[in-house]
Amino acid sequence: MARKLVLITGASSGIGEAMARQLAQKGWDLALAARREDRLIALAEEMKAQNGVDSLIIPADLSKPGEPERIVSEIEKAGRQIDGLVNNAGAGQPGYFTETEWDDQARFLELMVTSYLKLIHLVLPGMEERRFGRIINVSSVSALLPIATGHTRFSGTIYPGAKGLLIKVSQSLKAEMTGKNVHATAVCPGYTWSEFHDVNGARQSISQLPDYWMLTAEDVALSAYDAVERNKAVCVPGAWYKFLVGLMRVLPDPAGDWLISRQSKRAMKQAQANKAAAE
Ligand SMILES: NC(=O)c1ccc[n+]([C@@H]2O[C@H](COP(=O)([O-])OP(=O)(O)OC[C@H]3O[C@@H](n4cnc5c(N)ncnc54)[C@H](OP(=O)(O)O)[C@@H]3O)[C@@H](O)[C@H]2O)c1
């Protein structure tokens, strides 16, 4: 029997790369999409050597309309069907709303929202017909928490809303696909070590946060895989973020907002003091 194939967007680093490693270990063949082809090729070769799985390499810029259709058509031309989808590619849109150009916000929406939805729309009918599908949408804990001071400067004004949409869509898909063995999960990571913070220019402040605020991409990939297999619509990796999200559910919004802002300011102050002491 042919191995199942999962399409992973943004597989050239961070959470996408960790998802590829995780799924290859479980015996999935891979279709790897991102802009940096050299990285995808290196990952594919490593996964072949380590796990014996095959990969399709599809260089793509998902901020451009039409790319989801092209990706799916390349996979079909290679004679493969898509059994799993990890919608993960992404970057922030740094700067407060008034400081940014609309064209940049439009590209952000194409990458972070439209391409995710288009890919789901393209692969879902086949999954439904074959009665098997696994969809992971990489959301963010920022969609579940009041915004910490300064957060939107790095990831963008629309970022938490875009990630929130993925949660609601995953919940709707879970309901629509009940009994069809097609599972959809939104994984909501907090701060995760990856290149994300380099791209957004937030590396320096992020690297000063206490350890318990930071997740690894491998933690996120493990949680996401476990959740989609168990057909959980939403998953929050890590004990600290589970606690924060649970707390926010019982606190009134203004109290939650105050607490998160205070906590993040205190963490940054402590980190700066540690840095000064070390110098
Ligand atoms: N790191 C965090 O703290 C964190 C927290 C919550 C949620 N997330 C979410 O996790 C996802 C993955 O981010 P990460 O942390 O793993 O960051 P990362 O290491 O920077 O990875 C981002 C991936 O997305 C790809 N990508 C970016 N722009 C693209 C484009 N225009 N077209 C195609 N691919 C593109 C990048 O590949 P190329 O550059 O090769 O194209 C890369 O493979 C994102 O959706 C992010 O919003 C991250």
Coordinates of C-alpha atoms in Angstrom, one line a residue, residues 8-260:
I8 CA 3.6 21.0 4.8
T9 CA 3.9 24.7 4.1
G10 CA 6.8 26.6 5.5
A11 CA 8.8 23.4 5.9
S12 CA 12.2 25.1 5.5
S13 CA 12.6 26.0 9.2
G14 CA 11.1 26.1 12.7
I15 CA 7.7 24.5 13.4
G16 CA 7.2 23.3 9.7
E17 CA 10.5 21.6 9.6
A18 CA 9.8 20.0 13.0
M19 CA 6.4 18.8 11.7
A20 CA 8.2 17.3 8.7
R21 CA 10.6 15.4 10.9
Q22 CA 7.8 14.2 13.2
L23 CA 5.6 13.0 10.3
A24 CA 8.5 11.3 8.4
Q25 CA 9.3 9.4 11.6
K26 CA 5.6 8.1 11.5
G27 CA 6.1 7.0 7.9
W28 CA 4.4 9.8 6.0
D29 CA 5.8 10.8 2.6
L30 CA 6.2 14.6 2.4
A31 CA 5.4 17.4 0.0
L32 CA 7.5 20.3 1.2
A33 CA 6.7 23.9 0.3
A34 CA 8.5 27.2 1.1
R35 CA 10.6 29.7 -0.8
R36 CA 14.1 28.4 0.2
E37 CA 14.4 25.3 -2.1
D38 CA 17.9 24.4 -0.9
R39 CA 16.7 23.9 2.6
L40 CA 13.8 21.8 1.4
I41 CA 16.1 19.6 -0.6
A42 CA 18.5 19.1 2.3
L43 CA 15.6 18.1 4.6
A44 CA 14.1 15.7 2.0
E45 CA 17.5 14.0 1.7
E46 CA 17.9 13.7 5.4
M47 CA 14.3 12.3 5.9
K48 CA 15.0 9.7 3.1
A49 CA 18.2 8.6 4.7
Q50 CA 16.7 8.5 8.2
N51 CA 13.2 7.2 7.6
G52 CA 13.1 6.0 4.0
V53 CA 10.3 8.4 3.1
D54 CA 10.0 10.2 -0.3
S55 CA 9.5 13.9 -0.7
L56 CA 8.2 16.2 -3.3
I57 CA 9.9 19.6 -3.3
I58 CA 7.7 22.6 -4.3
P59 CA 9.3 26.0 -4.0
A60 CA 6.5 28.5 -3.5
D61 CA 5.8 32.0 -2.3
L62 CA 2.4 31.7 -0.6
S63 CA 2.0 35.5 -0.3
K64 CA 1.2 35.3 -4.1
P65 CA -2.3 34.4 -5.2
G66 CA -2.5 31.2 -7.3
E67 CA 0.3 29.4 -5.4
P68 CA -2.0 27.0 -3.5
E69 CA -3.6 25.8 -6.8
R70 CA -0.1 25.3 -8.4
I71 CA 1.2 23.4 -5.3
V72 CA -1.8 21.0 -5.3
S73 CA -1.6 20.5 -9.1
E74 CA 2.1 19.7 -8.9
I75 CA 1.3 17.0 -6.3
E76 CA -1.5 15.6 -8.4
K77 CA 0.8 15.6 -11.5
A78 CA 3.3 13.5 -9.6
G79 CA 0.5 11.0 -9.2
R80 CA -0.1 11.5 -5.4
Q81 CA -3.1 12.4 -3.3
I82 CA -3.0 14.6 -0.3
D83 CA -3.9 12.8 3.0
G84 CA -2.5 15.4 5.4
L85 CA -2.1 19.2 5.3
V86 CA 0.0 21.2 7.7
N87 CA -0.8 24.9 7.1
N88 CA 2.1 26.5 8.8
A89 CA 4.0 29.0 6.5
G90 CA 4.1 32.4 8.1
A91 CA 5.8 35.6 9.2
G92 CA 4.7 38.7 11.0
Q93 CA 4.0 42.1 9.6
P94 CA 6.1 44.3 11.9
G95 CA 5.0 47.8 12.7
Y96 CA 1.8 49.4 14.1
F97 CA -1.0 49.7 11.6
T98 CA -0.5 53.4 10.7
E99 CA 3.2 52.7 10.0
T100 CA 2.5 50.0 7.3
E101 CA 1.5 50.1 3.7
W102 CA -1.8 48.4 2.7
D103 CA 0.0 46.3 0.0
D104 CA 2.1 44.7 2.8
Q105 CA -1.0 44.0 4.9
A106 CA -2.7 42.5 1.8
R107 CA 0.4 40.2 1.2
F108 CA 0.2 39.3 4.9
L109 CA -3.5 38.3 4.6
E110 CA -2.8 36.2 1.5
L111 CA 0.0 34.3 3.3
M112 CA -1.6 33.9 6.7
V113 CA -5.2 33.5 5.9
T114 CA -6.2 33.1 2.2
S115 CA -3.5 30.5 1.3
Y116 CA -4.5 28.4 4.3
L117 CA -8.2 28.5 3.5
K118 CA -7.5 27.8 -0.3
L119 CA -5.4 24.8 0.5
I120 CA -8.0 23.4 2.8
H121 CA -10.7 24.0 0.2
L122 CA -8.6 22.2 -2.4
V123 CA -7.8 19.1 -0.4
L124 CA -10.9 18.6 1.7
P125 CA -13.2 17.0 -0.9
G126 CA -10.6 14.3 -1.6
M127 CA -10.2 13.6 2.1
E128 CA -13.9 13.5 2.6
E129 CA -14.4 11.1 -0.3
R130 CA -11.6 8.8 0.8
R131 CA -12.7 9.0 4.5
F132 CA -9.3 10.0 5.7
G133 CA -7.7 13.4 6.3
R134 CA -5.5 15.2 8.9
I135 CA -5.3 19.0 8.8
I136 CA -3.2 21.0 11.2
N137 CA -3.5 24.8 11.1
V138 CA -0.7 26.6 12.9
S139 CA -2.4 29.3 14.9
S140 CA -1.0 31.1 17.9
V141 CA -1.7 31.6 21.6
S142 CA -2.0 35.3 20.9
A143 CA -5.5 34.5 19.5
L144 CA -6.5 33.2 22.9
L145 CA -4.9 35.8 25.2
P146 CA -5.3 39.6 25.7
I147 CA -2.5 41.2 23.8
A148 CA 0.7 41.8 25.8
T149 CA 2.1 45.3 25.6
G150 CA 4.3 45.8 22.5
H151 CA 3.3 42.4 20.9
T152 CA 1.8 43.9 17.8
R153 CA 4.9 45.9 17.0
F154 CA 6.6 42.7 16.0
S155 CA 4.0 40.4 14.6
G156 CA 1.4 42.9 13.4
T157 CA -1.9 44.4 14.2
I158 CA -3.9 41.8 12.2
Y159 CA -1.8 38.8 13.5
P160 CA -3.9 37.7 16.5
G161 CA -7.1 38.1 14.4
A162 CA -5.7 36.1 11.5
K163 CA -4.7 33.3 13.9
G164 CA -8.1 33.5 15.6
L165 CA -9.8 32.8 12.3
L166 CA -7.8 29.6 12.0
I167 CA -9.2 28.4 15.4
K168 CA -12.8 29.1 14.4
V169 CA -12.3 27.4 11.0
S170 CA -10.7 24.3 12.6
Q171 CA -13.7 24.1 15.0
S172 CA -16.2 24.4 12.1
L173 CA -14.3 21.8 10.1
K174 CA -14.3 19.4 13.0
A175 CA -18.1 19.8 13.2
E176 CA -18.6 19.5 9.4
M177 CA -16.4 16.4 9.2
T178 CA -17.9 14.5 12.1
G179 CA -17.9 10.7 11.5
K180 CA -15.8 11.0 8.3
N181 CA -12.3 10.4 9.8
V182 CA -11.2 13.8 8.7
H183 CA -9.7 15.7 11.6
A184 CA -8.8 19.4 11.8
T185 CA -6.7 21.0 14.6
A186 CA -5.6 24.5 15.3
V187 CA -2.3 24.4 17.3
C188 CA -1.8 27.5 19.3
P189 CA 1.9 27.9 20.3
G190 CA 3.3 30.6 22.5
Y191 CA 6.8 32.0 22.0
T192 CA 8.7 29.2 20.1
W193 CA 12.4 29.1 19.3
S194 CA 12.6 29.5 15.5
E195 CA 13.6 32.0 12.9
F196 CA 10.2 33.8 13.2
H197 CA 11.6 36.3 15.7
D198 CA 14.7 37.0 13.5
V199 CA 12.4 37.7 10.5
N200 CA 10.2 40.0 12.7
G201 CA 13.2 41.8 14.3
A202 CA 12.1 40.6 17.8
R203 CA 15.1 38.2 18.5
Q204 CA 16.7 40.4 21.1
S205 CA 13.7 40.9 23.3
I206 CA 12.5 37.3 22.9
S207 CA 15.9 35.9 23.8
Q208 CA 15.6 37.7 27.1
L209 CA 12.4 36.0 28.2
P210 CA 12.5 33.4 31.0
D211 CA 12.9 29.8 29.9
Y212 CA 9.4 28.8 30.9
W213 CA 7.9 31.2 28.3
M214 CA 9.8 29.4 25.5
L215 CA 8.7 26.3 23.6
T216 CA 10.8 24.3 21.1
A217 CA 9.5 23.6 17.6
E218 CA 9.7 19.9 18.4
D219 CA 7.3 20.4 21.5
V220 CA 4.8 22.2 19.2
A221 CA 5.0 19.5 16.5
L222 CA 4.5 16.7 19.0
S223 CA 1.5 18.4 20.6
A224 CA 0.0 19.1 17.2
Y225 CA 0.4 15.5 16.0
D226 CA -1.1 14.1 19.2
A227 CA -4.1 16.6 19.0
V228 CA -4.9 15.9 15.4
E229 CA -4.8 12.2 15.9
R230 CA -7.2 12.6 18.9
N231 CA -9.5 14.9 16.8
K232 CA -9.1 17.9 19.1
A233 CA -10.0 21.1 17.4
V234 CA -7.7 23.3 19.5
C235 CA -4.5 22.5 21.2
V236 CA -2.2 24.7 23.3
P237 CA 1.3 23.3 23.7
G238 CA 3.2 23.6 27.0
A239 CA 2.1 23.7 30.7
W240 CA 2.7 27.5 31.1
Y241 CA 0.5 28.5 28.2
K242 CA -2.2 25.9 29.1
F243 CA -2.2 27.6 32.6
L244 CA -2.4 31.1 31.1
V245 CA -5.2 30.2 28.6
G246 CA -7.2 28.5 31.4
L247 CA -6.8 31.5 33.7
M248 CA -7.9 33.9 31.0
R249 CA -11.1 31.8 30.5
V250 CA -12.2 32.5 34.1
L251 CA -11.0 36.1 34.5
P252 CA -13.0 39.1 33.2
D253 CA -11.2 40.6 30.0
P254 CA -9.8 43.8 31.7
A255 CA -8.3 41.7 34.5
G256 CA -6.7 39.3 32.1
D257 CA -5.4 42.2 30.0
W258 CA -3.8 43.9 33.0
L259 CA -2.3 40.6 34.2
I260 CA -0.7 39.7 30.9

